[in-house]
PDB file of C-alpha atoms and ligand atoms in Angstrom:
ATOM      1  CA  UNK A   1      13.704 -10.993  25.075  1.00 90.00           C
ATOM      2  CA  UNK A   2       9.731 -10.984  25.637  1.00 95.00           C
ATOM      3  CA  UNK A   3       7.487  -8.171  26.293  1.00 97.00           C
ATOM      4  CA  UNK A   4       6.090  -7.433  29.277  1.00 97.00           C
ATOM      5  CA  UNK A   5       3.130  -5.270  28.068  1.00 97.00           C
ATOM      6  CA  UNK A   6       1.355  -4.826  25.345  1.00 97.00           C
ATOM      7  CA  UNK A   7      -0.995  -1.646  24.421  1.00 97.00           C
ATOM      8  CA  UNK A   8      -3.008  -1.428  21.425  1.00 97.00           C
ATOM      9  CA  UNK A   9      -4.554   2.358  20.910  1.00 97.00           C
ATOM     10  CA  UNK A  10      -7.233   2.015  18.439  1.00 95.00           C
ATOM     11  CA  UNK A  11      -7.338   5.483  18.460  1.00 95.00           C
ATOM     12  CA  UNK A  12      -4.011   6.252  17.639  1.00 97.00           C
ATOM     13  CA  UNK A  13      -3.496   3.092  15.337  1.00 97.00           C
ATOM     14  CA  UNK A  14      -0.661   2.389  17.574  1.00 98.00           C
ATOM     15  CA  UNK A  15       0.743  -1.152  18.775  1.00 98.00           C
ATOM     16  CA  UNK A  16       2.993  -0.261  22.099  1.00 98.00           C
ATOM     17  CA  UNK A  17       5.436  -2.981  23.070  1.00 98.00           C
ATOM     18  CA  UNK A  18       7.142  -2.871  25.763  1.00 98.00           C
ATOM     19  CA  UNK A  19      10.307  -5.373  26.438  1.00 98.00           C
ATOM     20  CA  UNK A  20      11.886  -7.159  28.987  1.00 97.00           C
ATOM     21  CA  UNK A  21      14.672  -4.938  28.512  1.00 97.00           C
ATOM     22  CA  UNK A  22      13.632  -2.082  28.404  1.00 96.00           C
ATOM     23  CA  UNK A  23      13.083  -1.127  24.633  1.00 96.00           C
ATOM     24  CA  UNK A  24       9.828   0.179  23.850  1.00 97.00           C
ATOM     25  CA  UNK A  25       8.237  -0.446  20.605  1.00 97.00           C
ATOM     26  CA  UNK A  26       5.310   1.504  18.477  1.00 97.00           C
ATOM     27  CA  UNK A  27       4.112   0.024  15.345  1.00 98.00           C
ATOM     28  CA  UNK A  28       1.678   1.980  13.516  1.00 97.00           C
ATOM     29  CA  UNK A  29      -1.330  -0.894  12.374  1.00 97.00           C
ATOM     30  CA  UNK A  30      -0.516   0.117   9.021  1.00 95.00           C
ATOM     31  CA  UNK A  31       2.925  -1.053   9.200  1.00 95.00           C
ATOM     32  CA  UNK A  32       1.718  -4.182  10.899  1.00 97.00           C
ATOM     33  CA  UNK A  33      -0.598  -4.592   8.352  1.00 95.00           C
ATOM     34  CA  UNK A  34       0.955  -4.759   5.311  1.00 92.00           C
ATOM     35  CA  UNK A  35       3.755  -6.594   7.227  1.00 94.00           C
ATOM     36  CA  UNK A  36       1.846  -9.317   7.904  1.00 95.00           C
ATOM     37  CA  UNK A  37       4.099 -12.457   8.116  1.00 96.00           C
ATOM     38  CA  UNK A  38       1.536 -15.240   7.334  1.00 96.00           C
ATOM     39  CA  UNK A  39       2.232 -17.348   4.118  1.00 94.00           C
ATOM     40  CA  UNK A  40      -0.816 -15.902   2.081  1.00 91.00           C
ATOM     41  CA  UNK A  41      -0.154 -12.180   2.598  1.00 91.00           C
ATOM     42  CA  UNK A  42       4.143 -13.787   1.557  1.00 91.00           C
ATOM     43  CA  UNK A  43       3.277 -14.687  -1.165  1.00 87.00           C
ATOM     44  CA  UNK A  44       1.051 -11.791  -2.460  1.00 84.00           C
ATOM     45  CA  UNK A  45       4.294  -9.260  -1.216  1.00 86.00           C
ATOM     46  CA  UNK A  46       6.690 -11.409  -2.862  1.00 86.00           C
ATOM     47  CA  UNK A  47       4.929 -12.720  -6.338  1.00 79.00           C
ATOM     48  CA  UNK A  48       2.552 -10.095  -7.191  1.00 73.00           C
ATOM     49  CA  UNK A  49       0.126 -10.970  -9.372  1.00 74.00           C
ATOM     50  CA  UNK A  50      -0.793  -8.043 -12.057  1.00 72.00           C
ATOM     51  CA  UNK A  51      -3.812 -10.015 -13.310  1.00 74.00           C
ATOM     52  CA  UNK A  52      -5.333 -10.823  -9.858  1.00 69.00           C
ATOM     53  CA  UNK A  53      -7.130  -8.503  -7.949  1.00 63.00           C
ATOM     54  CA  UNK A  54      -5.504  -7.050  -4.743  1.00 62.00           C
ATOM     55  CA  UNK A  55      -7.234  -7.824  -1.797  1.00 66.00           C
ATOM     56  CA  UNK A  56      -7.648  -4.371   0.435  1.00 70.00           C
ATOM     57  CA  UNK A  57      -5.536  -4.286   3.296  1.00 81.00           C
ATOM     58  CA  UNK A  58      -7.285  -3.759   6.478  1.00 89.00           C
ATOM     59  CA  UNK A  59      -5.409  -1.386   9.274  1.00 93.00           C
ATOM     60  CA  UNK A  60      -8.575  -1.845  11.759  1.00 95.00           C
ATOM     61  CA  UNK A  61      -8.232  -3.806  14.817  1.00 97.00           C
ATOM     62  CA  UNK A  62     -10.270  -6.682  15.419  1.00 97.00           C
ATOM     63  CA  UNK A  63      -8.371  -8.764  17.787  1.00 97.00           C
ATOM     64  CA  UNK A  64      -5.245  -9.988  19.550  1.00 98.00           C
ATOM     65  CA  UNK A  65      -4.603 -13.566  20.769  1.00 97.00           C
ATOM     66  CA  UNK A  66      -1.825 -14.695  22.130  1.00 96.00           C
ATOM     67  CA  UNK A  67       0.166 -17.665  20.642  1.00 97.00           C
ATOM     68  CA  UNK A  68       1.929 -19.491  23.103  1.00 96.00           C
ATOM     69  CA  UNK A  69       5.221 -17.716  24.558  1.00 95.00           C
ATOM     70  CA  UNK A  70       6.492 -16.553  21.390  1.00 97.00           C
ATOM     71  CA  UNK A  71       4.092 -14.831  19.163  1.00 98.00           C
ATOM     72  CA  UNK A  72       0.697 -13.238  19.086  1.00 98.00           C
ATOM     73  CA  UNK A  73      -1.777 -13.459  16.493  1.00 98.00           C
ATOM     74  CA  UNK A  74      -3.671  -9.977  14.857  1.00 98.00           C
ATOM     75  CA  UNK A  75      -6.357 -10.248  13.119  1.00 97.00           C
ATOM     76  CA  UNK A  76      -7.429  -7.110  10.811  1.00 96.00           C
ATOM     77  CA  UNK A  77     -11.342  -6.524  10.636  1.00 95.00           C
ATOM     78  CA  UNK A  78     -12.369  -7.349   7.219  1.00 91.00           C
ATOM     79  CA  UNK A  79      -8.367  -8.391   6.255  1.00 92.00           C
ATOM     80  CA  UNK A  80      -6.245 -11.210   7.126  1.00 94.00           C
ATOM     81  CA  UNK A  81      -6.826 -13.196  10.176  1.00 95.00           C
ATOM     82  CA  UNK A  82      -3.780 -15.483   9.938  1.00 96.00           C
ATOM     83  CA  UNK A  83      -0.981 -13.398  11.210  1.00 97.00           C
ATOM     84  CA  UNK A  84       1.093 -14.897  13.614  1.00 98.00           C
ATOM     85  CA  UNK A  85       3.567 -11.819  15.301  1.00 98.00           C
ATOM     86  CA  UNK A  86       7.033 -13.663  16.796  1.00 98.00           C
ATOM     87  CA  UNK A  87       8.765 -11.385  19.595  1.00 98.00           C
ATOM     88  CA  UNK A  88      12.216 -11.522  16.832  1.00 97.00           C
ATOM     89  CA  UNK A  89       8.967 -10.190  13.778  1.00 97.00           C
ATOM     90  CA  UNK A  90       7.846  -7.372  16.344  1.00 98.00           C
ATOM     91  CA  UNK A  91      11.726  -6.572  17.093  1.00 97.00           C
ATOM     92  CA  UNK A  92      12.529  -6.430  13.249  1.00 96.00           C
ATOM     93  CA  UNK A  93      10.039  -4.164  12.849  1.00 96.00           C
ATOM     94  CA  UNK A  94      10.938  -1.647  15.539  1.00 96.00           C
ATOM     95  CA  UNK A  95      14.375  -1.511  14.192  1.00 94.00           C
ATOM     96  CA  UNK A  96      13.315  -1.142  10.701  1.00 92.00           C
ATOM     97  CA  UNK A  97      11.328   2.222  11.565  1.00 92.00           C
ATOM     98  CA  UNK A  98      13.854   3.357  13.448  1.00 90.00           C
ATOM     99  CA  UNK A  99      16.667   3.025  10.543  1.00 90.00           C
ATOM    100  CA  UNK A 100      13.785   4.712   8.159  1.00 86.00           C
ATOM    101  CA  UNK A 101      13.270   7.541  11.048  1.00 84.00           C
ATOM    102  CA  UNK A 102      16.882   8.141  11.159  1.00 84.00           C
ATOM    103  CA  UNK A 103      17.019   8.609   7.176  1.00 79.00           C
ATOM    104  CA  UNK A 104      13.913  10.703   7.616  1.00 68.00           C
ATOM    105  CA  UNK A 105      15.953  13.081  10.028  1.00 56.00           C
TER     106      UNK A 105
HETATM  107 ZN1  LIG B 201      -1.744 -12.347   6.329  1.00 69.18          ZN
END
């Protein structure tokens, strides 16, 4: 399972995956964002600090690189630079929207 294109609308603050079979995924930045999977942003999500100051998330853009044939990398202007995407993080995500859409409806 690997996407064959990948569309980011800075505009709409959309991600648009679309995969080798077919599925098509559309992560808002936001989601992305505070999703990010690199050990810093973890360890903030899992052992909150109440004394330390939050860092602001960032939900702009800056860049996408591509990390081998696995993963990308996003980097957030003025956030976290580390992220590092894996097709099965990207796939997660899709499906966890689409349980939370589902609830929604
Ligand atoms: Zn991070």
């Amino acid at each position: 399972m690997r996407p064959t294109q990948i569309t980011a609308d800075k505009t709409k603050a959309v991600l648009t995956i679309t995969w080798d079979d077919g599925e098509i995924s559309e992560l808002p930045f936001a989601l992305l964002s505070d999703l990010c999977p690199c050990a810093t942003c973890n360890e903030e999500r899992n052992n909150p600090d109440p004394l330390k100051i939050i860092r602001p998330r960032s939900y702009e853009l800056e860049a996408i690189n591509p990390v081998g044939n696995y993963a990308i990398n996003i980097m957030w202007k003025g956030g976290c630079r580390f992220g590092i995407y894996s097709w099965e993080y990207l796939r997660e995500m899709t499906n966890l929207l689409r349980r939370s859409a589902s609830q929604d409806g």
